[in-house]
PDB file of C-alpha atoms in Angstrom:
ATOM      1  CA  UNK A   1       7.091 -31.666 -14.224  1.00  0.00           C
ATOM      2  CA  UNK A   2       5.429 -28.943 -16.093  1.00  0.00           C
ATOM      3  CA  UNK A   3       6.336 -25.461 -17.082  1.00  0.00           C
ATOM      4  CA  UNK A   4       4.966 -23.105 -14.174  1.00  0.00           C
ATOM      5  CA  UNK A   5       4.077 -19.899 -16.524  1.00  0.00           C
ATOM      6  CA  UNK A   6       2.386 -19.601 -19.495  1.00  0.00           C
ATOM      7  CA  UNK A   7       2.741 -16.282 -21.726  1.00  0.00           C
ATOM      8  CA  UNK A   8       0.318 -15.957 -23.831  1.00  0.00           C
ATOM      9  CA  UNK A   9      -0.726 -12.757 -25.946  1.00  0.00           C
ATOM     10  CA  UNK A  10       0.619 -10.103 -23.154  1.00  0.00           C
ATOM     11  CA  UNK A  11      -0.569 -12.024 -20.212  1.00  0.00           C
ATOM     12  CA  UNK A  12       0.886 -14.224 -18.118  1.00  0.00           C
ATOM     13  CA  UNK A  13      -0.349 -17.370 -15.712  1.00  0.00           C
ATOM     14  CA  UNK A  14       0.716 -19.135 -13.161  1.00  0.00           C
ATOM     15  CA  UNK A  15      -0.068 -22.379 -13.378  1.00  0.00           C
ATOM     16  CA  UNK A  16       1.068 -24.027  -9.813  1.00  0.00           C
ATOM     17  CA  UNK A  17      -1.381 -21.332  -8.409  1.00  0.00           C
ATOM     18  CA  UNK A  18      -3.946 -20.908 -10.714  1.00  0.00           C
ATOM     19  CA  UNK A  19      -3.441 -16.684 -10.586  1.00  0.00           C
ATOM     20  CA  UNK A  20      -3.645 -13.967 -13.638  1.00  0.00           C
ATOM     21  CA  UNK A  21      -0.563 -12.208 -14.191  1.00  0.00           C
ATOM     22  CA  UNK A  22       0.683  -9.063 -15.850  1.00  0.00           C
ATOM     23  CA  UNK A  23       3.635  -9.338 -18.184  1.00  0.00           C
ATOM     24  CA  UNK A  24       6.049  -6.220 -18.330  1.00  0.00           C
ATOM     25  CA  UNK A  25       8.740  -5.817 -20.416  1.00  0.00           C
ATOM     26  CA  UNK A  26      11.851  -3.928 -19.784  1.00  0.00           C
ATOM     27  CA  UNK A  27      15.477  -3.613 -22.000  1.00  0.00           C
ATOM     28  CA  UNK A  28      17.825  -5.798 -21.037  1.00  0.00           C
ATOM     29  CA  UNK A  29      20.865  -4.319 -18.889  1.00  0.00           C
ATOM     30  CA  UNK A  30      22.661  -4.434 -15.599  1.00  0.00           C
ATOM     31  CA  UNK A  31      21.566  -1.301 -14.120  1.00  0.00           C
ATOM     32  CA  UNK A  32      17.726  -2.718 -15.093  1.00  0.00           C
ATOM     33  CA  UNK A  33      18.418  -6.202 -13.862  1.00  0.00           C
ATOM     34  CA  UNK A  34      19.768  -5.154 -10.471  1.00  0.00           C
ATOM     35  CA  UNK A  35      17.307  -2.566  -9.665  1.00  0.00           C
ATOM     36  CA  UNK A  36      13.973  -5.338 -10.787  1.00  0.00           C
ATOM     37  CA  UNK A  37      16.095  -7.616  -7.909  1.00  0.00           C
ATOM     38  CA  UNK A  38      15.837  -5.500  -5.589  1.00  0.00           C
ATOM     39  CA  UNK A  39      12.258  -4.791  -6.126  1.00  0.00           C
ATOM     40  CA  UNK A  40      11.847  -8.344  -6.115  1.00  0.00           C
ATOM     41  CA  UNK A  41      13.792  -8.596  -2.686  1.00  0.00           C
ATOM     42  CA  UNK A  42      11.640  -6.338  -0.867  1.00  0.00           C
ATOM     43  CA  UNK A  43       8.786  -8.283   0.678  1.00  0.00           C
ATOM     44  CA  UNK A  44       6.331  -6.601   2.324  1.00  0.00           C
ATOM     45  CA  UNK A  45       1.892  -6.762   1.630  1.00  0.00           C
ATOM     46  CA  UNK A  46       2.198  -3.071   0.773  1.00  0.00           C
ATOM     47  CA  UNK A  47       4.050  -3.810  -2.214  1.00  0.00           C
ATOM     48  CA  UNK A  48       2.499  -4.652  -5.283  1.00  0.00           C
ATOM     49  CA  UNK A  49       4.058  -8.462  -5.841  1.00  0.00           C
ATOM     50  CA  UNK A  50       6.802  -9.142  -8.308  1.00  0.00           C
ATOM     51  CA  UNK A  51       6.577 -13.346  -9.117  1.00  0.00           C
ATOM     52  CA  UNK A  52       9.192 -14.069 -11.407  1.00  0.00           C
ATOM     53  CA  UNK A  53      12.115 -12.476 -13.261  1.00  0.00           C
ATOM     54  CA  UNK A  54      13.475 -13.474 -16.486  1.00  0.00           C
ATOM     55  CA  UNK A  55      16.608 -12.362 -17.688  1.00  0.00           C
ATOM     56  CA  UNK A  56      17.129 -12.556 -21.800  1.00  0.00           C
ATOM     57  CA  UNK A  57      19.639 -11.257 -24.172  1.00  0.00           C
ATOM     58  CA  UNK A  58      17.879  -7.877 -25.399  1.00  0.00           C
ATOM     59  CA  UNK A  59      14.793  -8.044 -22.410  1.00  0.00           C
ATOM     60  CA  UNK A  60      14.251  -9.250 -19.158  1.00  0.00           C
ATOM     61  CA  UNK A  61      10.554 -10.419 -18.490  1.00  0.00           C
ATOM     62  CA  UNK A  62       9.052  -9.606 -15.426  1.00  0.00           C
ATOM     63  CA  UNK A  63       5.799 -11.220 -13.851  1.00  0.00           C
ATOM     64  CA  UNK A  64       3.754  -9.565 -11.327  1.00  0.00           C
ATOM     65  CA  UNK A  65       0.628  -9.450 -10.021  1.00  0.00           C
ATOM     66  CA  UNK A  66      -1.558  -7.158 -11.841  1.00  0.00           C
ATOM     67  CA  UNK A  67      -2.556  -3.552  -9.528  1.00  0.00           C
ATOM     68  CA  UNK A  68      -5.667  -2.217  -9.985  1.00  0.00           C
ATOM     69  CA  UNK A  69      -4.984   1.396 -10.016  1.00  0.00           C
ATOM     70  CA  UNK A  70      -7.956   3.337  -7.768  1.00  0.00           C
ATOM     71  CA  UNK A  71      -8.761   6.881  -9.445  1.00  0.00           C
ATOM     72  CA  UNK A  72      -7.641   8.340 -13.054  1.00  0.00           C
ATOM     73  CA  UNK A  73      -4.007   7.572 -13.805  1.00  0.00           C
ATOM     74  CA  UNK A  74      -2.210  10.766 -12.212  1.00  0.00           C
ATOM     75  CA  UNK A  75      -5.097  12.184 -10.225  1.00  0.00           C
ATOM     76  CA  UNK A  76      -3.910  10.602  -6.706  1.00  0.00           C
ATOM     77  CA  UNK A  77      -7.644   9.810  -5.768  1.00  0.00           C
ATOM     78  CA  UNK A  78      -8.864   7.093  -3.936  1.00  0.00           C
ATOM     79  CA  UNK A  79     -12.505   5.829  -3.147  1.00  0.00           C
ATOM     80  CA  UNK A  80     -13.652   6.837   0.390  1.00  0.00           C
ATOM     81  CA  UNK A  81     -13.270   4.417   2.987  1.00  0.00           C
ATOM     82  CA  UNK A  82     -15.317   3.657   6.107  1.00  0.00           C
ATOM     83  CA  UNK A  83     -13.403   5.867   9.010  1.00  0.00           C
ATOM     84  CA  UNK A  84     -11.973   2.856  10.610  1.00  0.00           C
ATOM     85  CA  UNK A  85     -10.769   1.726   7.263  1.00  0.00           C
ATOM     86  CA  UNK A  86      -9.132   5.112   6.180  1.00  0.00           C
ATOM     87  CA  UNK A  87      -7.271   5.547   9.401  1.00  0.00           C
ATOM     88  CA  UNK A  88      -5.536   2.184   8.788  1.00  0.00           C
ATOM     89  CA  UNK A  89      -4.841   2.634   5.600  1.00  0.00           C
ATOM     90  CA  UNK A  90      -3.046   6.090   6.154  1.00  0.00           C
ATOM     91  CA  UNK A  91      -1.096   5.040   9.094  1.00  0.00           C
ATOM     92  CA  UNK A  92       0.245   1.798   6.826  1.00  0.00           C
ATOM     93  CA  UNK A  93       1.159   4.260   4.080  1.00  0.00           C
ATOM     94  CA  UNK A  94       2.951   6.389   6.180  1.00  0.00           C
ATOM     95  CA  UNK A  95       4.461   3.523   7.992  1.00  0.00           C
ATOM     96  CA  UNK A  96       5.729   2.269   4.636  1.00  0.00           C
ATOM     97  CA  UNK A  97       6.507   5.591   3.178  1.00  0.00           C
ATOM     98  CA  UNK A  98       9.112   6.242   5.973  1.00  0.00           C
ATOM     99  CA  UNK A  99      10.663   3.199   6.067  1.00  0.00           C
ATOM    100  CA  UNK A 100      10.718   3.395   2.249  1.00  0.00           C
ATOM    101  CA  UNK A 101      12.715   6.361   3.103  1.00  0.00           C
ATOM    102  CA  UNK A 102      15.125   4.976   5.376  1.00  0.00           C
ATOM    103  CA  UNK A 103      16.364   2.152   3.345  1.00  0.00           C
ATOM    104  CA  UNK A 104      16.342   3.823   0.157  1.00  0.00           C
ATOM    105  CA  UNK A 105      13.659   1.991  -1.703  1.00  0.00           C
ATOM    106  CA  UNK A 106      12.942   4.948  -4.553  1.00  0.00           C
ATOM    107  CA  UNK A 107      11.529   2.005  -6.881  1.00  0.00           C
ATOM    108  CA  UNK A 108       8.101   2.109  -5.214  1.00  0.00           C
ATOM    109  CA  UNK A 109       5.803   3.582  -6.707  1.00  0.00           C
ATOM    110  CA  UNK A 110       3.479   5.871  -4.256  1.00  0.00           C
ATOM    111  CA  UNK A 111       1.088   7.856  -6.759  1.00  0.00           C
ATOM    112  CA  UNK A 112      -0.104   4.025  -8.161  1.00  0.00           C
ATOM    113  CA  UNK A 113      -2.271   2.299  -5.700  1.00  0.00           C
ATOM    114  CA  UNK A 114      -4.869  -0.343  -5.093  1.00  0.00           C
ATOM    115  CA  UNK A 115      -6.834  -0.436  -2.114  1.00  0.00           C
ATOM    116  CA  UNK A 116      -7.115  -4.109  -0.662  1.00  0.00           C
ATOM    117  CA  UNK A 117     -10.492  -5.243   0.472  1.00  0.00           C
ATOM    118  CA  UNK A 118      -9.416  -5.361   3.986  1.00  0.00           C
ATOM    119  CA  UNK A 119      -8.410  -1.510   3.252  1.00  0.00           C
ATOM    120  CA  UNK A 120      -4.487  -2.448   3.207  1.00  0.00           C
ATOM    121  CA  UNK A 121      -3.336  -0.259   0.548  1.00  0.00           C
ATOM    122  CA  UNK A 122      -0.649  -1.867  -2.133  1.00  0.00           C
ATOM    123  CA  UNK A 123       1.557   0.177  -4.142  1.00  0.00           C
ATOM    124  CA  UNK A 124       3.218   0.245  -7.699  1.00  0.00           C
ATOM    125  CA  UNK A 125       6.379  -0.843  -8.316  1.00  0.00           C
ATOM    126  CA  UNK A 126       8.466   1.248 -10.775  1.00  0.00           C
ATOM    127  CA  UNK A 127      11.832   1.108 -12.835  1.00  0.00           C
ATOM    128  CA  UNK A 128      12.941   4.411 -12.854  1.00  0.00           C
ATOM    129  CA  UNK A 129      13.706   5.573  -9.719  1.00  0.00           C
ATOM    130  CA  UNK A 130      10.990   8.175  -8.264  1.00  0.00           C
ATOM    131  CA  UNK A 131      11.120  10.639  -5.593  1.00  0.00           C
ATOM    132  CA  UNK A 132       9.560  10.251  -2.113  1.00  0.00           C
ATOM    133  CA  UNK A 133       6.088  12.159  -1.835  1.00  0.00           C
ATOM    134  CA  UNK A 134       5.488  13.987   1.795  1.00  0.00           C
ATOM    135  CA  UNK A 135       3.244  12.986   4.039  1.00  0.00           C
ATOM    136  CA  UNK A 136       0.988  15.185   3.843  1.00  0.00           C
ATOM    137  CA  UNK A 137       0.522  14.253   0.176  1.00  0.00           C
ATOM    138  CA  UNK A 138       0.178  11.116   0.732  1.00  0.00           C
ATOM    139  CA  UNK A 139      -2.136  10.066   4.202  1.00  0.00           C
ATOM    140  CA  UNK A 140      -4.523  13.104   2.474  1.00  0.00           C
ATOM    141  CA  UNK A 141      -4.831  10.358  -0.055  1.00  0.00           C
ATOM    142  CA  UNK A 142      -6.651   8.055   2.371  1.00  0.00           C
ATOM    143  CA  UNK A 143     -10.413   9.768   3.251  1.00  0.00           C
ATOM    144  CA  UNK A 144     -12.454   8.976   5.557  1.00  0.00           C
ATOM    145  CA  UNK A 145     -16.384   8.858   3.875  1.00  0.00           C
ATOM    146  CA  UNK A 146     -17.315  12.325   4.473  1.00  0.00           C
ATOM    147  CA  UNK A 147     -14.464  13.674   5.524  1.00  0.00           C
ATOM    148  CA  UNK A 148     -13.229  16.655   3.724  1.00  0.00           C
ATOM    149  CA  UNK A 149      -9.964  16.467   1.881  1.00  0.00           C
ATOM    150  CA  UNK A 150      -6.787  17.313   4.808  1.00  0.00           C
ATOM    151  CA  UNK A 151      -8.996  17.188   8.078  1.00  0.00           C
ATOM    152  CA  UNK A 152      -7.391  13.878   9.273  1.00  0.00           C
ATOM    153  CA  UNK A 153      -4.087  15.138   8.791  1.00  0.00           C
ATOM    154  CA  UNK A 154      -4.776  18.761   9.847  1.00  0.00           C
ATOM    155  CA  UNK A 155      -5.529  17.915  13.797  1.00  0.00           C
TER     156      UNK A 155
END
C-alpha cells in the first residue's frame, strides 16, 4: 500500500485523492495538539478543511486544504456577489458565526475567507484563539453587486 501524502518543498499532496495541499507548521505541545483536534473535529462546509494531523517530537504537521483568501490580508473585503448569492452567503455566516458562539469554537477564523463558487463562504482556521466579530461586521462583509456597504443589514 502506498504512503497517502507526499511533502515536498512546503507543499503537501494527497495522493488517494489527487488534491494540492497546504503544509503548516506549528510547535509541538499539548495545549497546540488539543486545540488542532478540535479544529479537526469540527465538520462543517463553512470551515476551511483540516486533512491530516501529525504529531512529532518538536512540531506537529498539519495538512489542510489551501483557502484562497478574497480581498487584501486584513481589509475584510469580499468581491460582490449576485443578490441571490450575497443573501446566502450572509445568512450562512451568521448561521455559523452564532453557533460558533454557542459551542465555543474561538479557533475559526472569521476575518480569512474564501468565497465558494456556489457563493458558500469557507473560513480560516486559526491556532490562537480569536475573538467573535458581531454581526454586523460580519454579514456587511457579504454585498450584494451594487449594493452600498450596510444596506442589507440596515432594513
Amino acid at each position: 500500500m502506498s504512503q497517502r501524502f507526499a511533502i515536498r518543498d512546503g507543499r503537501g499532496h494527497d495522493r488517494w485523492l489527487d488534491r494540492t495541499l497546504a503544509v503548516v507548521d506549528v510547535p509541538s505541545s499539548p495545549a497546540n495538539l488539543e486545540r488542532l483536534r478540535a479544529a479537526f473535529a469540527w465538520h462543517s462546509s463553512l470551515l476551511q478543511n483540516i486533512v491530516a494531523i501529525m504529531p512529532g517530537n518538536f512540531r506537529i504537521r498539519v495538512l489542510t486544504l489551501p483557502l484562497a483568501a478574497e480581498g487584501a490580508p486584513g481589509d475584510g473585503a469580499v468581491a460582490p456577489l449576485p443578490a441571490a448569492s450575497a443573501a446566502r452567503a450572509r445568512r450562512r455566516a451568521l448561521a455559523f458565526l452564532h453557533a460558533a458562539r454557542e459551542r465555543r469554537l474561538d479557533f475559526i477564523d472569521f476575518s480569512r475567507l474564501q468565497v465558494m463558487a456556489d457563493g458558500t463562504p469557507r473560513f480560516a482556521w486559526s491556532l490562537a484563539p480569536l475573538p467573535f466579530p458581531s454581526p454586523f461586521d460580519l454579514g456587511s462583509r457579504f454585498l450584494a453587486q451594487g449594493e452600498p456597504p450596510g444596506a442589507a443589514l440596515a432594513a
